[in-house]
Short mmCIF file of C-alpha atoms and ligand atoms in Angstrom, two decimals:
data_model
loop_
_atom_site.label_atom_id
_atom_site.label_comp_id
_atom_site.label_asym_id
_atom_site.label_seq_id
_atom_site.Cartn_x
_atom_site.Cartn_y
_atom_site.Cartn_z
CA UNK A 1 -21.92 26.10 7.42
CA UNK A 2 -22.09 22.57 8.54
CA UNK A 3 -18.89 20.59 8.80
CA UNK A 4 -16.58 18.28 11.10
CA UNK A 5 -14.03 19.82 13.39
CA UNK A 6 -11.47 18.94 15.13
CA UNK A 7 -8.82 21.05 17.68
CA UNK A 8 -7.09 17.82 18.46
CA UNK A 9 -4.91 14.73 18.22
CA UNK A 10 -7.19 11.86 19.26
CA UNK A 11 -10.04 9.25 18.31
CA UNK A 12 -13.33 9.87 17.49
CA UNK A 13 -14.51 12.06 19.80
CA UNK A 14 -12.16 14.94 19.08
CA UNK A 15 -14.56 15.41 16.05
CA UNK A 16 -16.73 17.71 16.38
CA UNK A 17 -20.27 18.03 14.07
CA UNK A 18 -20.46 21.87 13.95
CA UNK A 19 -23.08 24.45 12.10
CA UNK A 20 -22.48 27.32 11.85
CA UNK A 21 -18.70 26.80 10.96
CA UNK A 22 -17.80 30.03 8.03
CA UNK A 23 -18.09 28.95 4.61
CA UNK A 24 -14.76 29.02 2.74
CA UNK A 25 -13.83 32.32 0.12
CA UNK A 26 -12.32 31.20 -2.75
CA UNK A 27 -8.99 33.61 -3.71
CA UNK A 28 -7.79 34.36 -6.79
CA UNK A 29 -7.80 31.40 -8.90
CA UNK A 30 -9.97 29.11 -6.58
CA UNK A 31 -12.93 27.38 -7.09
CA UNK A 32 -15.86 26.99 -4.19
CA UNK A 33 -17.82 23.68 -4.27
CA UNK A 34 -21.25 22.64 -3.55
CA UNK A 35 -20.35 19.30 -1.65
CA UNK A 36 -22.52 15.68 -2.52
CA UNK A 37 -20.46 13.49 -1.08
CA UNK A 38 -17.31 13.00 0.24
CA UNK A 39 -14.74 9.70 0.86
CA UNK A 40 -13.41 8.08 3.95
CA UNK A 41 -9.82 7.09 3.79
CA UNK A 42 -7.35 6.27 6.07
CA UNK A 43 -5.54 9.13 6.28
CA UNK A 44 -7.97 10.91 7.96
CA UNK A 45 -8.46 9.42 11.04
CA UNK A 46 -3.84 8.57 10.59
CA UNK A 47 -4.49 13.06 10.68
CA UNK A 48 -6.75 12.29 13.23
CA UNK A 49 -4.84 10.92 15.58
CA UNK A 50 -2.05 12.93 14.25
CA UNK A 51 0.14 10.26 12.50
CA UNK A 52 0.64 11.36 9.55
CA UNK A 53 2.60 15.36 9.89
CA UNK A 54 5.59 14.56 8.07
CA UNK A 55 3.49 14.51 5.21
CA UNK A 56 -0.22 16.49 5.45
CA UNK A 57 0.71 18.70 8.78
CA UNK A 58 -2.10 19.87 10.26
CA UNK A 59 -3.47 23.38 11.94
CA UNK A 60 -6.36 24.19 14.43
CA UNK A 61 -9.16 23.52 13.93
CA UNK A 62 -9.18 21.04 11.82
CA UNK A 63 -11.22 20.13 8.37
CA UNK A 64 -11.39 16.79 7.39
CA UNK A 65 -11.52 14.76 4.19
CA UNK A 66 -9.66 14.76 0.58
CA UNK A 67 -11.53 14.20 -1.90
CA UNK A 68 -15.46 15.11 -2.92
CA UNK A 69 -17.58 14.62 -5.58
CA UNK A 70 -20.26 18.11 -5.57
CA UNK A 71 -21.05 21.26 -8.36
CA UNK A 72 -19.29 24.61 -8.60
CA UNK A 73 -20.71 27.37 -6.19
CA UNK A 74 -18.62 30.41 -6.42
CA UNK A 75 -14.87 31.53 -9.20
CA UNK A 76 -12.00 32.93 -7.75
CA UNK A 77 -10.33 35.88 -9.41
CA UNK A 78 -9.39 34.69 -12.74
CA UNK A 79 -10.65 31.14 -13.70
CA UNK A 80 -10.87 29.76 -16.52
CA UNK A 81 -12.60 26.99 -17.61
CA UNK A 82 -15.16 25.84 -14.89
CA UNK A 83 -18.36 27.66 -14.67
CA UNK A 84 -20.72 27.71 -11.43
CA UNK A 85 -22.79 24.35 -11.63
CA UNK A 86 -20.63 22.40 -13.59
CA UNK A 87 -20.41 18.85 -11.96
CA UNK A 88 -16.54 17.78 -10.20
CA UNK A 89 -14.52 15.60 -8.38
CA UNK A 90 -11.55 15.71 -7.40
CA UNK A 91 -9.77 16.85 -4.64
CA UNK A 92 -9.99 19.63 -1.49
CA UNK A 93 -7.76 22.33 0.16
CA UNK A 94 -9.72 23.16 3.24
CA UNK A 95 -11.15 19.54 3.94
CA UNK A 96 -14.26 17.97 2.13
CA UNK A 97 -16.60 17.05 5.49
CA UNK A 98 -18.20 20.23 4.83
CA UNK A 99 -21.02 21.78 2.94
CA UNK A 100 -18.85 23.51 1.02
CA UNK A 101 -14.69 23.10 -0.14
CA UNK A 102 -12.08 25.17 -2.00
CA UNK A 103 -11.20 22.31 -4.36
CA UNK A 104 -8.16 22.18 -5.26
CA UNK A 105 -7.37 19.63 -8.52
CA UNK A 106 -10.59 18.21 -10.09
CA UNK A 107 -12.33 17.16 -13.48
CA UNK A 108 -15.99 16.73 -14.69
CA UNK A 109 -18.41 14.65 -13.54
CA UNK A 110 -19.64 12.68 -16.53
CA UNK A 111 -23.20 13.01 -15.67
CA UNK A 112 -23.66 8.94 -15.46
CA UNK A 113 -21.59 8.49 -12.37
CA UNK A 114 -23.48 9.04 -9.03
CA UNK A 115 -22.50 11.46 -6.65
CA UNK A 116 -20.92 8.10 -4.15
CA UNK A 117 -19.06 6.78 -7.04
CA UNK A 118 -17.82 9.87 -8.30
CA UNK A 119 -16.47 11.16 -4.56
CA UNK A 120 -15.12 7.38 -4.86
CA UNK A 121 -11.90 7.74 -7.54
CA UNK A 122 -9.48 10.47 -7.31
CA UNK A 123 -7.33 8.95 -3.75
CA UNK A 124 -7.82 5.54 -4.81
CA UNK A 125 -7.05 6.21 -8.46
CA UNK A 126 -4.43 8.36 -8.30
CA UNK A 127 -2.77 6.41 -5.76
CA UNK A 128 -3.38 3.24 -7.60
CA UNK A 129 -2.20 4.73 -10.83
CA UNK A 130 0.96 6.49 -9.13
CA UNK A 131 2.54 3.21 -7.72
CA UNK A 132 2.23 0.99 -10.87
CA UNK A 133 3.82 4.44 -12.59
CA UNK A 134 6.57 3.88 -10.10
CA UNK A 135 6.75 0.73 -10.56
CA UNK A 136 7.07 0.40 -13.77
CA UNK A 137 4.99 -2.74 -14.22
CA UNK A 138 4.44 -4.09 -17.79
CA UNK A 139 2.36 -6.49 -20.04
CA UNK A 140 3.70 -9.76 -19.53
CA UNK A 141 4.61 -8.77 -16.51
CA UNK A 142 3.39 -10.41 -13.06
CA UNK A 143 2.26 -8.06 -9.79
CA UNK A 144 1.89 -9.01 -6.00
CA UNK A 145 -0.54 -6.88 -4.91
CA UNK A 146 -0.65 -7.00 -0.90
CA UNK A 147 -4.13 -5.67 0.71
CA UNK A 148 -5.78 -5.66 -2.99
CA UNK A 149 -9.42 -6.24 -2.37
CA UNK A 150 -9.09 -2.16 -0.13
CA UNK A 151 -10.08 0.40 -1.76
CA UNK A 152 -6.61 1.27 -3.24
CA UNK A 153 -5.85 -2.06 -4.25
CA UNK A 154 -8.93 -3.12 -6.06
CA UNK A 155 -8.01 0.24 -7.98
CA UNK A 156 -4.52 -1.31 -8.54
CA UNK A 157 -5.62 -4.65 -9.50
CA UNK A 158 -8.47 -3.20 -12.03
CA UNK A 159 -6.15 -1.03 -13.59
CA UNK A 160 -2.81 -3.72 -13.47
CA UNK A 161 -4.68 -5.96 -15.17
CA UNK A 162 -6.33 -3.65 -17.82
CA UNK A 163 -3.01 -3.34 -18.77
CA UNK A 164 -2.54 -6.76 -19.25
CA UNK A 165 -0.13 -7.72 -16.30
CA UNK A 166 -1.12 -11.01 -14.42
CA UNK A 167 -1.91 -9.57 -10.70
CA UNK A 168 -1.19 -12.00 -7.44
CA UNK A 169 -3.95 -10.37 -4.63
CA UNK A 170 -4.25 -11.02 -0.65
CA UNK A 171 -6.82 -10.78 1.28
CA UNK A 172 -9.64 -12.15 3.99
CA UNK A 173 -10.99 -15.47 1.79
CA UNK A 174 -14.59 -13.82 1.75
CA UNK A 175 -13.10 -11.14 -0.27
CA UNK A 176 -10.94 -14.22 -2.75
CA UNK A 177 -14.93 -14.30 -5.16
CA UNK A 178 -14.39 -10.36 -5.69
CA UNK A 179 -11.02 -10.88 -6.09
CA UNK A 180 -11.78 -13.37 -8.68
CA UNK A 181 -14.24 -10.95 -10.55
CA UNK A 182 -12.14 -8.22 -10.81
CA UNK A 183 -9.65 -10.78 -12.91
CA UNK A 184 -6.43 -11.22 -9.71
CA UNK A 185 -5.47 -14.97 -8.54
CA UNK A 186 -6.74 -14.07 -4.69
CA UNK A 187 -4.25 -15.34 -1.74
CA UNK A 188 -4.99 -15.12 1.49
CA UNK A 189 -2.00 -12.82 3.84
CA UNK A 190 -0.78 -14.03 7.28
CA UNK A 191 1.39 -16.77 7.94
CA UNK A 192 2.52 -18.71 4.74
CA UNK A 193 2.06 -15.43 2.08
CA UNK A 194 5.85 -16.37 0.03
CA UNK A 195 5.13 -20.15 -0.79
CA UNK A 196 1.34 -19.20 -1.78
CA UNK A 197 2.63 -16.21 -3.12
CA UNK A 198 4.97 -18.56 -5.38
CA UNK A 199 2.49 -21.48 -5.85
CA UNK A 200 -0.21 -18.82 -7.27
CA UNK A 201 3.10 -17.69 -9.91
CA UNK A 202 4.93 -20.73 -10.58
CA UNK A 203 6.78 -18.49 -12.85
CA UNK A 204 8.09 -15.67 -10.17
CA UNK A 205 6.74 -11.87 -9.31
CA UNK A 206 8.66 -9.37 -11.57
CA UNK A 207 6.78 -6.26 -8.86
CA UNK A 208 5.49 -6.15 -5.31
CA UNK A 209 2.45 -2.99 -4.27
CA UNK A 210 1.98 -2.65 -0.61
CA UNK A 211 -1.04 -0.99 -0.03
CA UNK A 212 -2.20 -3.03 3.14
CA UNK A 213 1.18 -2.22 5.49
CA UNK A 214 0.77 -4.92 8.22
CA UNK A 215 4.89 -6.23 7.94
CA UNK A 216 4.76 -7.37 4.47
CA UNK A 217 8.37 -5.91 3.20
CA UNK A 218 10.10 -8.61 3.80
CA UNK A 219 8.35 -11.11 2.24
CA UNK A 220 7.80 -9.04 -0.59
CA UNK A 221 12.34 -9.06 -0.50
CA UNK A 222 12.10 -12.86 -0.25
CA UNK A 223 9.49 -13.21 -3.59
CA UNK A 224 11.69 -10.22 -5.76
CA UNK A 225 15.36 -10.62 -4.05
CA UNK A 226 16.47 -14.04 -5.46
CA UNK A 227 15.38 -13.73 -8.72
CA UNK A 228 17.54 -10.92 -11.13
CA UNK A 229 20.30 -10.85 -12.09
CA UNK A 230 20.57 -7.07 -10.16
CA UNK A 231 20.06 -9.01 -6.86
CA UNK A 232 18.32 -7.81 -3.71
CA UNK A 233 19.50 -4.04 -4.10
CA UNK A 234 17.53 -4.28 -7.52
CA UNK A 235 14.59 -6.22 -6.71
CA UNK A 236 13.86 -3.28 -4.20
CA UNK A 237 13.37 -0.94 -7.05
CA UNK A 238 10.50 -2.77 -8.37
CA UNK A 239 8.60 -2.57 -4.35
CA UNK A 240 6.11 0.27 -3.27
CA UNK A 241 4.64 0.92 -0.22
CA UNK A 242 1.91 2.80 0.82
CA UNK A 243 1.43 1.92 3.66
CA UNK A 244 4.20 0.45 5.86
CA UNK A 245 6.62 3.30 7.30
CA UNK A 246 9.01 0.79 8.55
CA UNK A 247 10.25 1.14 4.58
CA UNK A 248 12.84 3.69 4.75
CA UNK A 249 14.50 1.10 7.04
CA UNK A 250 14.12 -2.11 4.63
CA UNK A 251 15.70 0.44 1.81
CA UNK A 252 11.83 0.32 0.30
CA UNK A 253 10.34 3.33 -1.59
CA UNK A 254 7.09 4.00 0.74
CA UNK A 255 4.68 6.64 -1.81
CA UNK A 256 2.82 9.29 -0.04
CA UNK A 257 3.20 12.79 -2.07
CA UNK A 258 0.41 13.32 -4.80
CA UNK A 259 2.26 13.86 -8.29
CA UNK A 260 2.12 16.26 -11.22
CA UNK A 261 -1.19 18.54 -11.24
CA UNK A 262 -1.55 17.81 -15.07
CA UNK A 263 -0.93 14.03 -14.74
CA UNK A 264 -3.19 13.86 -11.72
CA UNK A 265 -5.50 15.59 -13.38
CA UNK A 266 -5.45 13.55 -16.37
CA UNK A 267 -5.87 10.57 -14.23
CA UNK A 268 -8.84 12.13 -13.52
CA UNK A 269 -10.59 13.18 -16.23
CA UNK A 270 -9.53 9.63 -17.32
CA UNK A 271 -10.90 6.85 -14.50
CA UNK A 272 -13.91 9.30 -14.03
CA UNK A 273 -14.39 8.25 -17.82
CA UNK A 274 -14.23 4.45 -17.16
CA UNK A 275 -16.23 4.55 -14.28
CA UNK A 276 -18.75 6.25 -16.23
CA UNK A 277 -17.94 3.35 -19.12
CA UNK A 278 -18.04 0.28 -16.60
CA UNK A 279 -14.43 -0.50 -17.04
CA UNK A 280 -13.40 1.15 -13.64
CA UNK A 281 -15.32 0.05 -10.56
CA UNK A 282 -14.26 1.18 -6.81
CA UNK A 283 -16.71 -0.50 -4.06
CA UNK A 284 -18.86 1.53 -1.99
CA UNK A 285 -19.79 -0.02 1.32
CA UNK A 286 -22.18 2.86 2.99
CA UNK A 287 -22.90 5.92 2.77
CA UNK A 288 -23.84 7.68 6.74
CA UNK A 289 -24.42 11.23 6.88
CA UNK A 290 -22.31 13.74 7.25
CA UNK A 291 -23.04 13.98 11.44
CA UNK A 292 -21.88 10.60 11.34
CA UNK A 293 -18.12 11.30 10.49
CA UNK A 294 -17.33 9.71 13.91
CA UNK A 295 -18.05 6.66 13.67
CA UNK A 296 -17.02 6.47 8.92
CA UNK A 297 -13.65 6.84 10.74
CA UNK A 298 -13.57 3.78 13.03
CA UNK A 299 -15.28 1.53 10.50
CA UNK A 300 -12.34 3.27 8.30
CA UNK A 301 -9.73 2.04 11.28
CA UNK A 302 -11.13 -1.27 11.62
CA UNK A 303 -9.50 -2.80 9.14
CA UNK A 304 -11.45 -5.31 7.13
CA UNK A 305 -14.30 -2.65 5.44
CA UNK A 306 -15.16 -4.04 2.06
CA UNK A 307 -15.32 -0.88 0.11
CA UNK A 308 -15.55 2.95 0.57
CA UNK A 309 -17.07 4.50 2.94
CA UNK A 310 -19.23 7.72 1.77
CA UNK A 311 -20.89 10.87 4.05
CA UNK A 312 -23.33 13.09 2.48
CA UNK A 313 -23.27 16.80 4.25
N1 NAP B 1 0.87 6.47 1.11
C1 NAP B 1 -0.58 6.81 -0.13
O1 NAP B 1 -0.53 7.52 -1.18
C2 NAP B 1 -1.19 6.49 0.11
C3 NAP B 1 -2.87 6.71 -0.19
C4 NAP B 1 -3.80 5.80 -0.54
C5 NAP B 1 -3.81 5.06 0.65
N2 NAP B 1 -3.02 5.17 1.82
C6 NAP B 1 -2.62 3.89 2.51
O2 NAP B 1 -3.02 2.97 2.08
C7 NAP B 1 -3.96 1.53 2.93
C8 NAP B 1 -5.43 1.86 1.99
O3 NAP B 1 -6.04 2.14 1.80
P1 NAP B 1 -7.73 2.09 1.40
O4 NAP B 1 -8.35 3.11 1.04
O5 NAP B 1 -7.34 0.62 0.52
O6 NAP B 1 -7.76 1.39 2.71
P2 NAP B 1 -9.04 0.49 2.35
O7 NAP B 1 -10.32 0.09 1.74
O8 NAP B 1 -9.85 0.20 4.07
O9 NAP B 1 -8.41 -1.13 2.82
C9 NAP B 1 -7.48 -2.19 3.45
C10 NAP B 1 -6.78 -2.81 3.56
O10 NAP B 1 -6.55 -3.81 4.37
C11 NAP B 1 -6.35 -5.49 4.25
N3 NAP B 1 -6.10 -5.31 5.77
C12 NAP B 1 -5.81 -5.02 7.14
N4 NAP B 1 -5.60 -6.08 7.62
C13 NAP B 1 -4.86 -7.04 7.23
C14 NAP B 1 -3.56 -7.28 7.12
N5 NAP B 1 -3.53 -7.40 9.02
N6 NAP B 1 -2.51 -8.04 6.76
C15 NAP B 1 -2.29 -7.47 5.49
N7 NAP B 1 -3.88 -6.68 4.67
C16 NAP B 1 -4.67 -6.26 6.05
C17 NAP B 1 -7.87 -5.32 4.04
O11 NAP B 1 -7.92 -6.53 3.55
P3 NAP B 1 -9.28 -7.92 3.81
O12 NAP B 1 -10.63 -6.91 3.71
O13 NAP B 1 -9.47 -8.22 3.29
O14 NAP B 1 -9.19 -8.46 4.65
C18 NAP B 1 -8.33 -4.04 3.03
O15 NAP B 1 -8.16 -4.73 1.52
C19 NAP B 1 -4.29 2.00 4.07
O16 NAP B 1 -2.81 2.05 4.99
C20 NAP B 1 -4.35 3.91 3.25
O17 NAP B 1 -3.25 4.19 4.26
C21 NAP B 1 -1.69 5.68 1.35
#
């Protein structure tokens, strides 16, 4: 089968488009899918660089890619609840940048949802929901979301706004109209961020979701530190980052591990239904053929892609 393979850590040049890769065989309880669309994530190039081995250890030769949408193609022994031909979206165990992959957690793809829209949901939906749950943000509270126009951030904005939370979101100026459409109050990131957030939320913020990194944690602590009766330590419990590896240094939670599989599956199913019903949307940046995976990862690494990049085998 066709797949993208790499056998050492490095830049985009280590990605090789291979035609004769063995089709993976589903073991007992496993399902193989024919991949229709793959979502490109920043973690794909972070793994390729060898930067996230403590979370995702790599065995070479490696096939990148966590999320996909596709069709169930073969069932391993003892699989129930899925049939060959079912259209699904979800996570893969063997790498999604390929024609075929062994599925991890999957949910049914609603008929009205495009392959690309479906493939853009698993990582962003799970991550955004996991962080909002960790933060425990409730209706009536105010959340500052750093990197709000990114794929994860934008899903976080939509889920939080739908739950009755006021969201102040940071983004480049060119994304402010988009954030307003999603129901957030946009602010520019960079020098003076804390003042701009205070001006946008004069009664203060209750929690911070860092979906971009770039050294925002001191600002997050400053925004929350003085407010609560529990002082700075209690305030830090209401800050979660998914992108800043210095989190521990600041005593802040870095969330990087997939949650309970049943919760993840339920969330994925709900997000797919929401996307089909038009209540949850991920911006699609571009769709590229699988053989252009290196270019897709370079674009993602540039840090300002407007939406999800999709690869199609
Ligand atoms: N730990 C986990 O479980 C987990 C899961 C998924 C993703 N992540 C991480 O979360 C981050 C976002 O992922 P994504 O898929 O949403 O990526 P994305 O769609 O590429 O979004 C990246 C965001 O970063 C913002 N940004 C770029 N430079 C910035 C700067 N100097 N200061 C502040 N913001 C800046 C961009 O804002 P503008 O375009 O508006 O400039 C954009 O919104 C990545 O680091 C990814 O690895 C972690």
